[in-house]
Short mmCIF file of C-alpha atoms in Angstrom, two decimals:
data_model
loop_
_atom_site.label_atom_id
_atom_site.label_comp_id
_atom_site.label_asym_id
_atom_site.label_seq_id
_atom_site.Cartn_x
_atom_site.Cartn_y
_atom_site.Cartn_z
CA MET A 18 -40.68 33.87 -7.54
CA ILE A 19 -42.79 32.21 -4.62
CA GLN A 20 -46.27 33.64 -4.70
CA SER A 21 -48.43 33.78 -1.63
CA GLY A 22 -52.26 34.74 -0.58
CA ARG A 23 -55.03 33.56 -2.40
CA ALA A 24 -53.43 33.54 -5.74
CA ALA A 25 -50.84 31.09 -4.81
CA ARG A 26 -53.45 28.87 -3.03
CA ARG A 27 -55.62 28.87 -6.45
CA LEU A 28 -52.20 27.97 -8.38
CA THR A 29 -51.68 25.17 -6.06
CA MET A 30 -55.12 23.57 -6.08
CA ARG A 31 -55.06 23.67 -9.99
CA ALA A 32 -51.94 21.55 -9.83
CA ILE A 33 -53.69 18.95 -7.45
CA ARG A 34 -55.61 17.08 -9.63
CA PRO A 35 -54.87 13.53 -8.35
CA ARG A 36 -54.79 10.69 -10.72
CA ARG A 37 -57.18 7.81 -10.47
CA ASN A 38 -55.72 4.56 -9.19
CA PRO A 39 -56.95 1.92 -11.78
CA ALA A 40 -55.89 -0.86 -9.32
CA ALA A 41 -59.35 -1.65 -8.41
CA VAL A 42 -60.57 -1.61 -11.78
CA LEU A 43 -58.13 -4.13 -12.78
CA LEU A 44 -58.31 -6.37 -9.93
CA ALA A 45 -62.06 -6.65 -10.96
CA ALA A 46 -61.20 -7.22 -14.50
CA ALA A 47 -58.90 -10.07 -13.53
CA TRP A 48 -61.50 -11.61 -11.36
CA ALA A 49 -64.47 -11.33 -14.02
CA GLY A 50 -61.58 -13.20 -16.51
CA ALA A 51 -61.28 -16.05 -14.08
CA ALA A 52 -64.93 -16.26 -13.74
CA ALA A 53 -65.30 -16.69 -17.50
CA VAL A 54 -62.62 -19.29 -17.48
CA LEU A 55 -64.82 -21.11 -15.01
CA TRP A 56 -67.62 -20.75 -17.37
CA LEU A 57 -65.52 -22.28 -20.21
CA TRP A 58 -65.50 -25.37 -18.15
CA TRP A 59 -69.11 -25.27 -17.35
CA ASP A 60 -70.11 -24.69 -20.90
CA SER A 61 -68.17 -27.80 -22.13
CA THR A 62 -69.22 -30.11 -19.36
CA ALA A 63 -72.41 -31.83 -20.38
CA VAL A 64 -72.72 -34.01 -17.20
CA VAL A 65 -70.80 -33.83 -13.85
CA ARG A 66 -70.90 -37.36 -12.63
CA MET A 67 -70.23 -38.32 -8.86
CA ASP A 68 -67.48 -40.93 -9.33
CA THR A 69 -64.08 -40.59 -8.10
CA ALA A 70 -62.33 -40.54 -11.50
CA GLU A 71 -64.83 -37.76 -13.07
CA TRP A 72 -64.38 -35.68 -9.92
CA LEU A 73 -60.65 -35.96 -10.30
CA VAL A 74 -60.51 -35.51 -13.99
CA GLY A 75 -62.74 -32.36 -13.69
CA ALA A 76 -60.74 -30.82 -10.81
CA GLY A 77 -57.79 -31.42 -13.19
CA ARG A 78 -59.38 -29.34 -15.98
CA ILE A 79 -60.53 -26.64 -13.85
CA THR A 80 -56.93 -26.06 -12.31
CA GLY A 81 -55.55 -26.43 -15.74
CA LEU A 82 -57.73 -23.45 -17.23
CA LEU A 83 -57.26 -21.47 -14.09
CA GLY A 84 -53.66 -22.16 -14.35
CA GLY A 85 -53.20 -21.14 -17.82
CA TYR A 86 -55.45 -17.95 -17.36
CA LEU A 87 -53.12 -17.06 -14.39
CA ILE A 88 -50.07 -17.68 -16.63
CA ALA A 89 -51.11 -15.09 -19.03
CA LEU A 90 -51.70 -12.48 -16.36
CA VAL A 91 -48.22 -13.41 -15.04
CA VAL A 92 -46.86 -12.43 -18.12
CA LEU A 93 -48.73 -9.48 -18.30
CA GLN A 94 -47.46 -8.45 -14.99
CA MET A 95 -43.92 -8.70 -16.23
CA ALA A 96 -44.68 -6.75 -19.50
CA ARG A 97 -44.19 -3.15 -17.84
CA VAL A 98 -47.37 -1.60 -19.11
CA PRO A 99 -47.43 2.02 -18.33
CA ALA A 100 -50.94 1.48 -16.89
CA LEU A 101 -49.42 -0.76 -14.21
CA GLU A 102 -46.03 0.88 -13.78
CA ARG A 103 -46.82 4.48 -13.69
CA ARG A 104 -50.59 4.46 -12.34
CA VAL A 105 -50.79 1.41 -10.25
CA GLY A 106 -47.08 1.47 -9.16
CA SER A 107 -44.25 -0.67 -10.04
CA ASP A 108 -44.13 -2.15 -6.37
CA ARG A 109 -47.52 -3.18 -6.38
CA ALA A 110 -47.32 -4.63 -9.80
CA ALA A 111 -44.50 -6.74 -8.72
CA ARG A 112 -46.23 -8.01 -5.73
CA TRP A 113 -49.24 -9.11 -7.91
CA HIS A 114 -46.64 -10.70 -10.12
CA ALA A 115 -45.11 -12.58 -7.41
CA MET A 116 -48.67 -13.57 -5.80
CA SER A 117 -49.93 -14.53 -9.45
CA GLY A 118 -46.59 -16.70 -9.92
CA ARG A 119 -47.40 -18.68 -6.86
CA TYR A 120 -50.64 -19.43 -7.56
CA ALA A 121 -50.14 -20.18 -11.14
CA VAL A 122 -47.48 -22.84 -10.39
CA SER A 123 -49.61 -24.50 -7.52
CA LEU A 124 -52.63 -24.74 -10.14
CA VAL A 125 -50.31 -26.03 -12.84
CA ALA A 126 -48.94 -28.46 -10.21
CA ALA A 127 -52.45 -29.40 -8.99
CA HIS A 128 -53.52 -29.87 -12.61
CA VAL A 129 -50.68 -32.32 -13.16
CA VAL A 130 -51.31 -34.28 -10.17
CA LEU A 131 -55.26 -34.51 -10.47
CA THR A 132 -55.40 -35.27 -14.13
CA VAL A 133 -52.55 -38.02 -13.99
CA TRP A 134 -54.50 -39.36 -10.73
CA GLY A 135 -57.89 -39.03 -12.54
CA TYR A 136 -56.84 -41.04 -15.57
CA SER A 137 -54.89 -43.83 -13.70
CA VAL A 138 -58.48 -44.25 -11.51
CA GLN A 139 -60.18 -44.78 -14.84
CA ALA A 140 -57.58 -46.83 -16.47
CA ARG A 141 -56.96 -48.67 -13.29
CA THR A 142 -53.27 -48.44 -13.84
CA GLY A 143 -50.30 -46.64 -11.69
CA LEU A 144 -49.52 -43.41 -11.56
CA VAL A 145 -45.89 -43.74 -13.25
CA GLU A 146 -47.54 -45.86 -15.86
CA GLN A 147 -50.25 -43.57 -16.56
CA SER A 148 -48.01 -40.47 -16.75
CA VAL A 149 -45.74 -42.31 -19.10
CA THR A 150 -48.84 -42.95 -21.28
CA LEU A 151 -50.07 -39.41 -21.29
CA VAL A 152 -46.70 -37.86 -22.29
CA ALA A 153 -46.12 -40.33 -25.03
CA ASP A 154 -49.77 -40.71 -26.57
CA PHE A 155 -51.37 -37.21 -26.04
CA PRO A 156 -50.41 -34.43 -28.80
CA GLU A 157 -47.96 -31.53 -27.63
CA MET A 158 -47.53 -33.36 -24.33
CA VAL A 159 -43.66 -33.70 -24.69
CA GLU A 160 -43.24 -29.92 -24.93
CA ALA A 161 -45.75 -29.57 -22.07
CA THR A 162 -43.88 -31.52 -19.97
CA ILE A 163 -40.78 -29.64 -20.55
CA GLY A 164 -42.57 -26.30 -20.33
CA THR A 165 -43.97 -27.48 -16.78
CA ALA A 166 -40.84 -28.50 -15.58
CA LEU A 167 -39.27 -25.08 -16.51
CA LEU A 168 -42.20 -23.33 -14.71
CA LEU A 169 -41.67 -25.35 -11.59
CA LEU A 170 -37.76 -24.60 -11.65
CA VAL A 171 -38.63 -20.82 -11.99
CA GLY A 172 -41.09 -21.01 -9.20
CA PHE A 173 -38.70 -22.85 -7.11
CA ALA A 174 -35.88 -20.43 -7.66
CA SER A 175 -38.25 -17.34 -6.90
CA ALA A 176 -38.94 -18.72 -3.74
CA GLY A 177 -37.79 -16.25 -0.84
CA ALA A 178 -35.45 -18.60 0.61
CA VAL A 179 -34.02 -19.54 -2.44
CA ARG A 180 -34.14 -16.23 -3.92
CA ARG A 181 -32.20 -14.68 -1.16
CA ARG A 182 -29.03 -17.06 -1.82
CA MET A 183 -28.82 -16.25 -5.45
CA ARG A 184 -27.14 -13.26 -6.96
CA TYR A 185 -29.73 -10.93 -8.73
CA GLU A 186 -28.38 -11.39 -12.32
CA THR A 187 -28.68 -15.20 -11.92
CA TRP A 188 -32.19 -15.05 -10.64
CA TYR A 189 -33.02 -12.57 -13.49
CA TYR A 190 -31.84 -14.65 -16.29
CA LEU A 191 -33.42 -17.67 -15.21
CA HIS A 192 -36.53 -15.91 -14.39
CA LEU A 193 -36.57 -15.23 -18.37
CA LEU A 194 -36.95 -19.05 -18.92
CA THR A 195 -40.81 -18.24 -17.82
CA TYR A 196 -41.09 -17.11 -21.51
CA VAL A 197 -39.98 -20.15 -23.07
CA ALA A 198 -42.16 -22.43 -20.55
CA VAL A 199 -45.29 -20.40 -21.53
CA TYR A 200 -44.70 -21.22 -25.33
CA LEU A 201 -44.24 -24.72 -24.75
CA THR A 202 -47.37 -25.24 -22.74
CA PHE A 203 -49.53 -23.15 -24.68
CA TRP A 204 -50.16 -25.44 -27.59
CA HIS A 205 -50.92 -28.30 -25.25
CA GLN A 206 -53.99 -26.24 -23.86
CA LEU A 207 -55.43 -25.90 -27.12
CA ALA A 208 -54.45 -29.62 -28.18
CA THR A 209 -55.74 -31.50 -25.46
CA GLY A 210 -58.15 -29.07 -23.33
CA SER A 211 -61.62 -30.44 -24.25
CA GLU A 212 -63.04 -26.76 -23.72
CA PHE A 213 -60.86 -25.70 -26.77
CA VAL A 214 -61.16 -28.73 -28.99
CA ALA A 215 -64.88 -28.65 -29.14
CA SER A 216 -65.30 -24.69 -29.55
CA ALA A 217 -63.85 -22.63 -31.98
CA ALA A 218 -64.85 -19.58 -30.07
CA ALA A 219 -63.07 -20.68 -27.11
CA ARG A 220 -59.92 -21.21 -29.14
CA THR A 221 -60.23 -17.71 -30.49
CA ILE A 222 -60.93 -16.31 -26.82
CA TRP A 223 -57.64 -17.83 -25.92
CA TYR A 224 -55.65 -16.80 -28.99
CA VAL A 225 -56.84 -13.34 -28.40
CA LEU A 226 -55.69 -13.38 -24.64
CA TYR A 227 -52.32 -14.80 -25.46
CA GLY A 228 -51.77 -12.87 -28.43
CA THR A 229 -52.68 -9.62 -26.61
CA VAL A 230 -50.15 -10.60 -23.81
CA GLY A 231 -47.62 -11.39 -26.01
CA ALA A 232 -47.73 -8.06 -27.96
CA LEU A 233 -47.70 -5.96 -24.89
CA LEU A 234 -44.74 -7.75 -23.83
CA LEU A 235 -43.00 -7.39 -27.25
CA TRP A 236 -43.71 -3.68 -27.37
CA TYR A 237 -42.87 -2.58 -23.86
CA ARG A 238 -40.27 -4.95 -23.04
CA ILE A 239 -38.33 -4.81 -26.15
CA LEU A 240 -39.42 -2.50 -29.00
CA ALA A 241 -40.08 0.80 -26.75
CA PRO A 242 -36.68 0.23 -24.93
CA VAL A 243 -34.88 0.01 -28.20
CA ARG A 244 -36.68 3.33 -29.65
CA LEU A 245 -36.11 5.05 -26.45
CA ASN A 246 -32.33 4.59 -26.59
CA LEU A 247 -31.87 4.96 -30.14
CA ARG A 248 -33.82 8.11 -29.90
CA HIS A 249 -32.18 9.86 -26.97
CA ARG A 250 -28.59 8.35 -27.00
CA MET A 251 -27.71 8.75 -23.29
CA ARG A 252 -24.26 8.74 -22.02
CA VAL A 253 -22.54 9.51 -18.81
CA GLU A 254 -21.49 12.98 -18.36
CA SER A 255 -19.91 12.74 -15.11
CA VAL A 256 -19.80 11.26 -11.57
CA VAL A 257 -19.94 13.08 -8.54
CA ASP A 258 -19.10 12.27 -4.94
CA GLU A 259 -21.95 13.50 -2.59
CA SER A 260 -20.88 11.66 0.78
CA PRO A 261 -19.03 8.71 1.88
CA GLY A 262 -20.15 5.90 -0.18
CA VAL A 263 -22.86 8.04 -2.10
CA VAL A 264 -22.35 9.24 -5.68
CA SER A 265 -24.74 11.08 -8.27
CA VAL A 266 -24.52 9.90 -12.06
CA LEU A 267 -25.11 12.82 -14.38
CA ILE A 268 -26.61 11.27 -17.60
CA THR A 269 -26.84 13.39 -20.72
CA GLY A 270 -28.89 12.87 -23.92
CA ARG A 271 -30.90 14.21 -26.67
CA ARG A 272 -34.29 15.65 -26.07
CA LEU A 273 -34.52 14.11 -22.80
CA HIS A 274 -37.71 15.91 -22.07
CA ARG A 275 -39.53 13.80 -24.49
CA ILE A 276 -39.49 10.82 -22.40
CA GLY A 277 -41.83 12.20 -20.26
CA ALA A 278 -40.22 11.55 -16.74
CA GLU A 279 -41.72 13.16 -13.68
CA ALA A 280 -40.00 13.82 -10.32
CA GLY A 281 -40.43 10.52 -8.05
CA GLN A 282 -40.14 8.21 -10.91
CA PHE A 283 -37.31 5.81 -11.69
CA PHE A 284 -35.66 3.98 -14.59
CA ARG A 285 -33.95 0.72 -14.78
CA TRP A 286 -30.42 1.53 -15.90
CA ARG A 287 -27.89 -0.53 -17.58
CA PHE A 288 -24.35 0.80 -18.00
CA LEU A 289 -22.39 -0.49 -21.24
CA THR A 290 -19.33 -0.77 -19.74
CA GLY A 291 -16.98 -3.96 -18.23
CA GLY A 292 -19.12 -5.55 -15.35
CA LEU A 293 -22.19 -3.53 -15.84
CA ARG A 294 -23.54 -4.20 -19.25
CA TRP A 295 -25.40 -7.42 -18.13
CA SER A 296 -27.02 -5.99 -15.09
CA SER A 297 -30.18 -3.76 -14.90
CA ASN A 298 -30.98 -1.86 -11.95
CA PRO A 299 -33.55 0.49 -10.60
CA TYR A 300 -32.37 4.05 -9.35
CA SER A 301 -34.79 6.87 -8.92
CA LEU A 302 -34.15 10.34 -10.51
CA SER A 303 -32.55 12.43 -7.62
CA ALA A 304 -33.54 15.91 -9.42
CA PRO A 305 -36.21 16.87 -11.53
CA PRO A 306 -35.54 15.79 -15.02
CA ARG A 307 -34.21 18.36 -17.50
CA PRO A 308 -34.26 18.66 -21.44
CA ASP A 309 -30.61 17.99 -21.47
CA LEU A 310 -29.91 16.10 -18.25
CA LEU A 311 -31.17 13.31 -15.83
CA ARG A 312 -29.25 12.58 -12.40
CA ILE A 313 -29.54 9.48 -10.18
CA THR A 314 -27.98 9.25 -6.91
CA VAL A 315 -26.75 6.11 -5.69
CA LYS A 316 -25.35 4.57 -2.14
CA ALA A 317 -23.08 1.50 -2.70
CA ALA A 318 -24.86 -1.32 -1.18
CA GLY A 319 -23.67 -4.08 -3.48
CA GLU A 320 -21.32 -4.80 -6.70
CA HIS A 321 -23.60 -3.04 -8.90
CA SER A 322 -24.06 0.35 -6.75
CA GLY A 323 -20.42 0.01 -5.73
CA ALA A 324 -19.13 -0.03 -9.45
CA LEU A 325 -21.13 3.29 -10.47
CA SER A 326 -18.31 5.55 -8.78
CA ARG A 327 -15.76 4.12 -11.54
CA LEU A 328 -17.93 5.27 -14.19
CA GLU A 329 -15.92 6.92 -17.07
CA PRO A 330 -17.66 10.04 -18.83
CA GLY A 331 -18.94 9.07 -22.21
CA THR A 332 -20.07 5.61 -21.08
CA ARG A 333 -22.91 4.66 -23.23
CA VAL A 334 -26.30 4.14 -21.04
CA TRP A 335 -29.37 1.83 -21.72
CA ALA A 336 -32.31 2.88 -19.83
CA GLU A 337 -35.88 1.44 -19.48
CA GLY A 338 -38.94 3.67 -18.14
CA PRO A 339 -39.96 5.96 -16.92
CA TYR A 340 -41.75 3.79 -14.15
CA GLY A 341 -43.21 4.46 -10.68
CA ALA A 342 -46.60 6.12 -9.38
CA MET A 343 -45.08 8.20 -6.45
CA THR A 344 -45.37 11.47 -8.41
CA ALA A 345 -46.99 14.87 -7.92
CA GLY A 346 -50.32 13.33 -9.60
CA ARG A 347 -50.99 11.06 -6.50
CA ARG A 348 -51.43 14.35 -4.12
CA SER A 349 -54.89 15.17 -2.94
CA ARG A 350 -54.41 17.89 -0.23
CA ASN A 351 -52.60 21.11 0.09
CA LYS A 352 -50.01 19.97 2.80
CA VAL A 353 -47.63 17.56 2.08
CA LEU A 354 -45.12 15.63 4.17
CA LEU A 355 -42.15 13.83 2.79
CA ILE A 356 -40.68 10.85 4.80
CA ALA A 357 -37.31 9.65 3.62
CA GLY A 358 -34.70 6.96 4.85
CA GLY A 359 -31.39 5.93 3.22
CA ALA A 360 -31.50 5.70 -0.55
CA GLY A 361 -35.30 6.87 -0.18
CA ILE A 362 -33.82 10.33 -0.14
CA THR A 363 -33.47 10.41 -3.91
CA PRO A 364 -37.19 10.30 -5.20
CA LEU A 365 -38.08 12.65 -2.38
CA ARG A 366 -35.51 15.19 -3.06
CA ALA A 367 -36.95 15.79 -6.65
CA LEU A 368 -40.28 15.97 -5.17
CA PHE A 369 -39.21 18.31 -2.50
CA GLU A 370 -38.28 20.77 -5.30
CA THR A 371 -41.14 20.41 -7.54
CA LEU A 372 -44.03 19.75 -5.53
CA PRO A 373 -46.46 22.61 -5.90
CA ALA A 374 -47.01 24.22 -2.49
CA GLU A 375 -47.40 27.41 -0.75
CA PRO A 376 -44.97 28.86 1.97
CA GLY A 377 -45.10 26.41 5.12
CA ASP A 378 -47.39 23.77 3.50
CA LEU A 379 -44.21 21.38 2.27
CA SER A 380 -42.08 19.35 5.02
CA LEU A 381 -39.37 16.80 4.72
CA LEU A 382 -38.31 14.47 7.36
CA TYR A 383 -35.04 12.74 6.66
CA ARG A 384 -34.02 9.35 8.81
CA ALA A 385 -30.58 8.41 8.75
CA GLY A 386 -27.79 6.60 10.84
CA SER A 387 -25.89 9.83 11.17
CA THR A 388 -25.42 13.24 10.01
CA ASP A 389 -22.82 12.02 7.73
CA ASP A 390 -25.11 9.88 6.32
CA LEU A 391 -27.36 12.63 5.10
CA ALA A 392 -26.82 12.72 1.40
CA LEU A 393 -27.59 15.75 -0.53
CA TRP A 394 -28.32 17.80 2.47
CA THR A 395 -26.80 20.86 1.10
CA GLU A 396 -29.10 20.58 -1.84
CA LEU A 397 -32.24 20.09 0.29
CA GLN A 398 -31.34 23.21 2.89
CA GLU A 399 -31.17 25.31 -0.34
CA ILE A 400 -34.45 24.04 -1.45
CA ALA A 401 -36.09 24.57 1.82
CA GLU A 402 -34.88 28.10 2.13
CA ALA A 403 -35.91 29.04 -1.30
CA ARG A 404 -39.35 27.39 -0.94
CA ARG A 405 -39.86 28.41 2.82
CA ALA A 406 -40.43 24.54 3.44
CA LYS A 407 -39.59 22.54 6.61
CA LEU A 408 -36.57 20.61 6.65
CA LEU A 409 -36.01 17.96 9.40
CA TYR A 410 -33.78 15.22 10.18
CA ALA A 411 -33.57 12.15 12.68
CA VAL A 412 -30.39 10.63 13.23
CA ASN A 413 -29.06 7.82 15.77
CA GLY A 414 -27.79 9.25 19.26
CA PRO A 415 -24.03 8.90 20.25
CA ASP A 416 -24.49 5.74 21.57
CA GLY A 417 -26.56 4.31 18.76
CA ALA A 418 -29.82 4.89 20.02
CA ARG A 419 -32.49 4.95 17.09
CA PRO A 420 -35.13 7.57 17.13
CA GLU A 421 -38.73 6.20 16.60
CA ILE A 422 -41.13 7.88 14.26
CA SER A 423 -43.91 7.72 16.39
CA THR A 424 -47.57 8.80 16.28
CA GLU A 425 -46.92 11.15 19.42
CA ARG A 426 -43.77 12.86 17.93
CA LEU A 427 -45.51 13.11 14.52
CA LYS A 428 -48.53 14.86 15.97
CA GLU A 429 -46.35 17.12 18.09
CA VAL A 430 -44.41 18.24 15.16
CA PHE A 431 -47.42 18.51 12.70
CA PRO A 432 -50.42 19.18 14.65
CA ASP A 433 -52.52 18.85 11.47
CA ILE A 434 -50.80 15.47 10.43
CA ASP A 435 -54.33 14.07 9.50
CA GLU A 436 -54.73 16.76 6.90
CA HIS A 437 -51.45 15.90 4.91
CA ASP A 438 -50.59 14.08 1.89
CA VAL A 439 -47.57 12.08 2.92
CA TYR A 440 -44.73 10.42 0.84
CA LEU A 441 -42.90 7.70 2.13
CA CYS A 442 -39.69 5.87 0.73
CA GLY A 443 -36.98 4.28 2.60
CA PRO A 444 -35.93 0.71 4.02
CA PRO A 445 -38.95 -1.69 4.83
CA GLY A 446 -38.23 -1.21 8.52
CA LEU A 447 -38.71 2.50 8.33
CA ALA A 448 -41.91 2.13 5.77
CA GLU A 449 -43.65 -0.01 8.15
CA GLU A 450 -42.87 2.11 11.45
CA SER A 451 -44.08 5.30 9.69
CA TYR A 452 -47.14 3.80 8.03
CA HIS A 453 -48.41 2.57 11.16
CA ALA A 454 -47.60 5.67 12.95
CA LEU A 455 -49.15 7.97 10.21
CA ARG A 456 -52.44 5.58 10.36
CA ALA A 457 -52.54 6.03 14.24
CA ALA A 458 -52.13 9.74 13.55
CA GLY A 459 -55.24 9.83 11.64
CA VAL A 460 -53.58 9.92 7.83
CA PRO A 461 -55.95 7.81 5.60
CA SER A 462 -53.93 4.96 3.91
CA ARG A 463 -55.37 6.38 0.40
CA ARG A 464 -52.99 9.61 1.21
CA ILE A 465 -49.89 7.74 2.06
CA HIS A 466 -47.88 7.22 -1.07
CA HIS A 467 -45.18 4.42 -0.74
CA GLU A 468 -43.33 2.65 -3.53
CA SER A 469 -40.74 0.13 -2.46
CA PHE A 470 -37.73 -0.57 -4.95
CA GLN A 471 -36.65 -3.91 -3.84
CA MET A 472 -37.58 -5.66 -6.70
#
């Protein structure tokens, strides 16, 4: 039953308690850690001499320490810790991971070059000869060399131009070599780093840093998913055609409400059947989670998504999650606008049904190529009617002309747009266009909630 008046407003406001985003705190902690790493170098360096060799070796030590620290953060960002995945957002955590990875690889490469160069100047030998001496005579250097080569290989494979030419599965399994590289290079840091050789406290700090990251990785990437799937035993119940090229997969299981999933979140799904069991892809919940049922709606856009239409009832499902920060907890205003494009309708459809709102305060704008591409449209109409919400769509014209989501058009349809929270999900072009239009219309960036699932 829909309430109105002051009672409904009080009920809605009680539901609007935005969660604090810990991104700023986490970034400050990361920078503080980098400062502490620099202090390790400074504390263990008695004298900074002004000759070329000492400068090169010193720079090699600094880049090595920072590279080792950043590698730990890179692994942490791969661990799928809930504080990152659900509070900061999976897309932001993925961007942090990519950026940290680039810096880590660059620092490691600089460490190798500067160190070899510095020692070659000291010993007055060639770079090749000095490289062979370091690998052959220094402890743990053979393993470190292999680990560094693997790390550079992963960095090369993750470069945009290379990544786009690889199958996702190839890139994913190649990316797992990062763990091998980290293990092989870790011992070299303790065995040859003067900061650690001379200080038991520094060694303890490094063990705690890498031990904590390793424990989080083991729990959230391995043990927690095993626990979730053994407990809930999910299977495909049925596959439903929604529109051309779009299907919904209904997934049943035991006590699914105990997973703690929310509307707007997603899981990484693995379907244990031929051709799909080795692929894990992110798909959002397209309906509010029920104690006995979860639903995803997928548009065929590749081999994995296209194969979902052929799933047989009873197929075992392996899921990891829930992930994502685009939930009702991010909201801070009474009025909410949802802007969806393409497959981005799936999380917003679930939010459209569940976000607390008074009649008239909730709106959904759906951007698609044509009316035939408006997946779940009948459901959206039913929800809009039951909740007295506004439902709009924008599709290409008969000549293919693409309607813009402009600042002027938004202000025309929503005169008080600057008083809204906006949830935005869709292709990069739509997201960028809508974001700039919303900002120009006066919506603060903190009230534009967006996640990209292009992992």
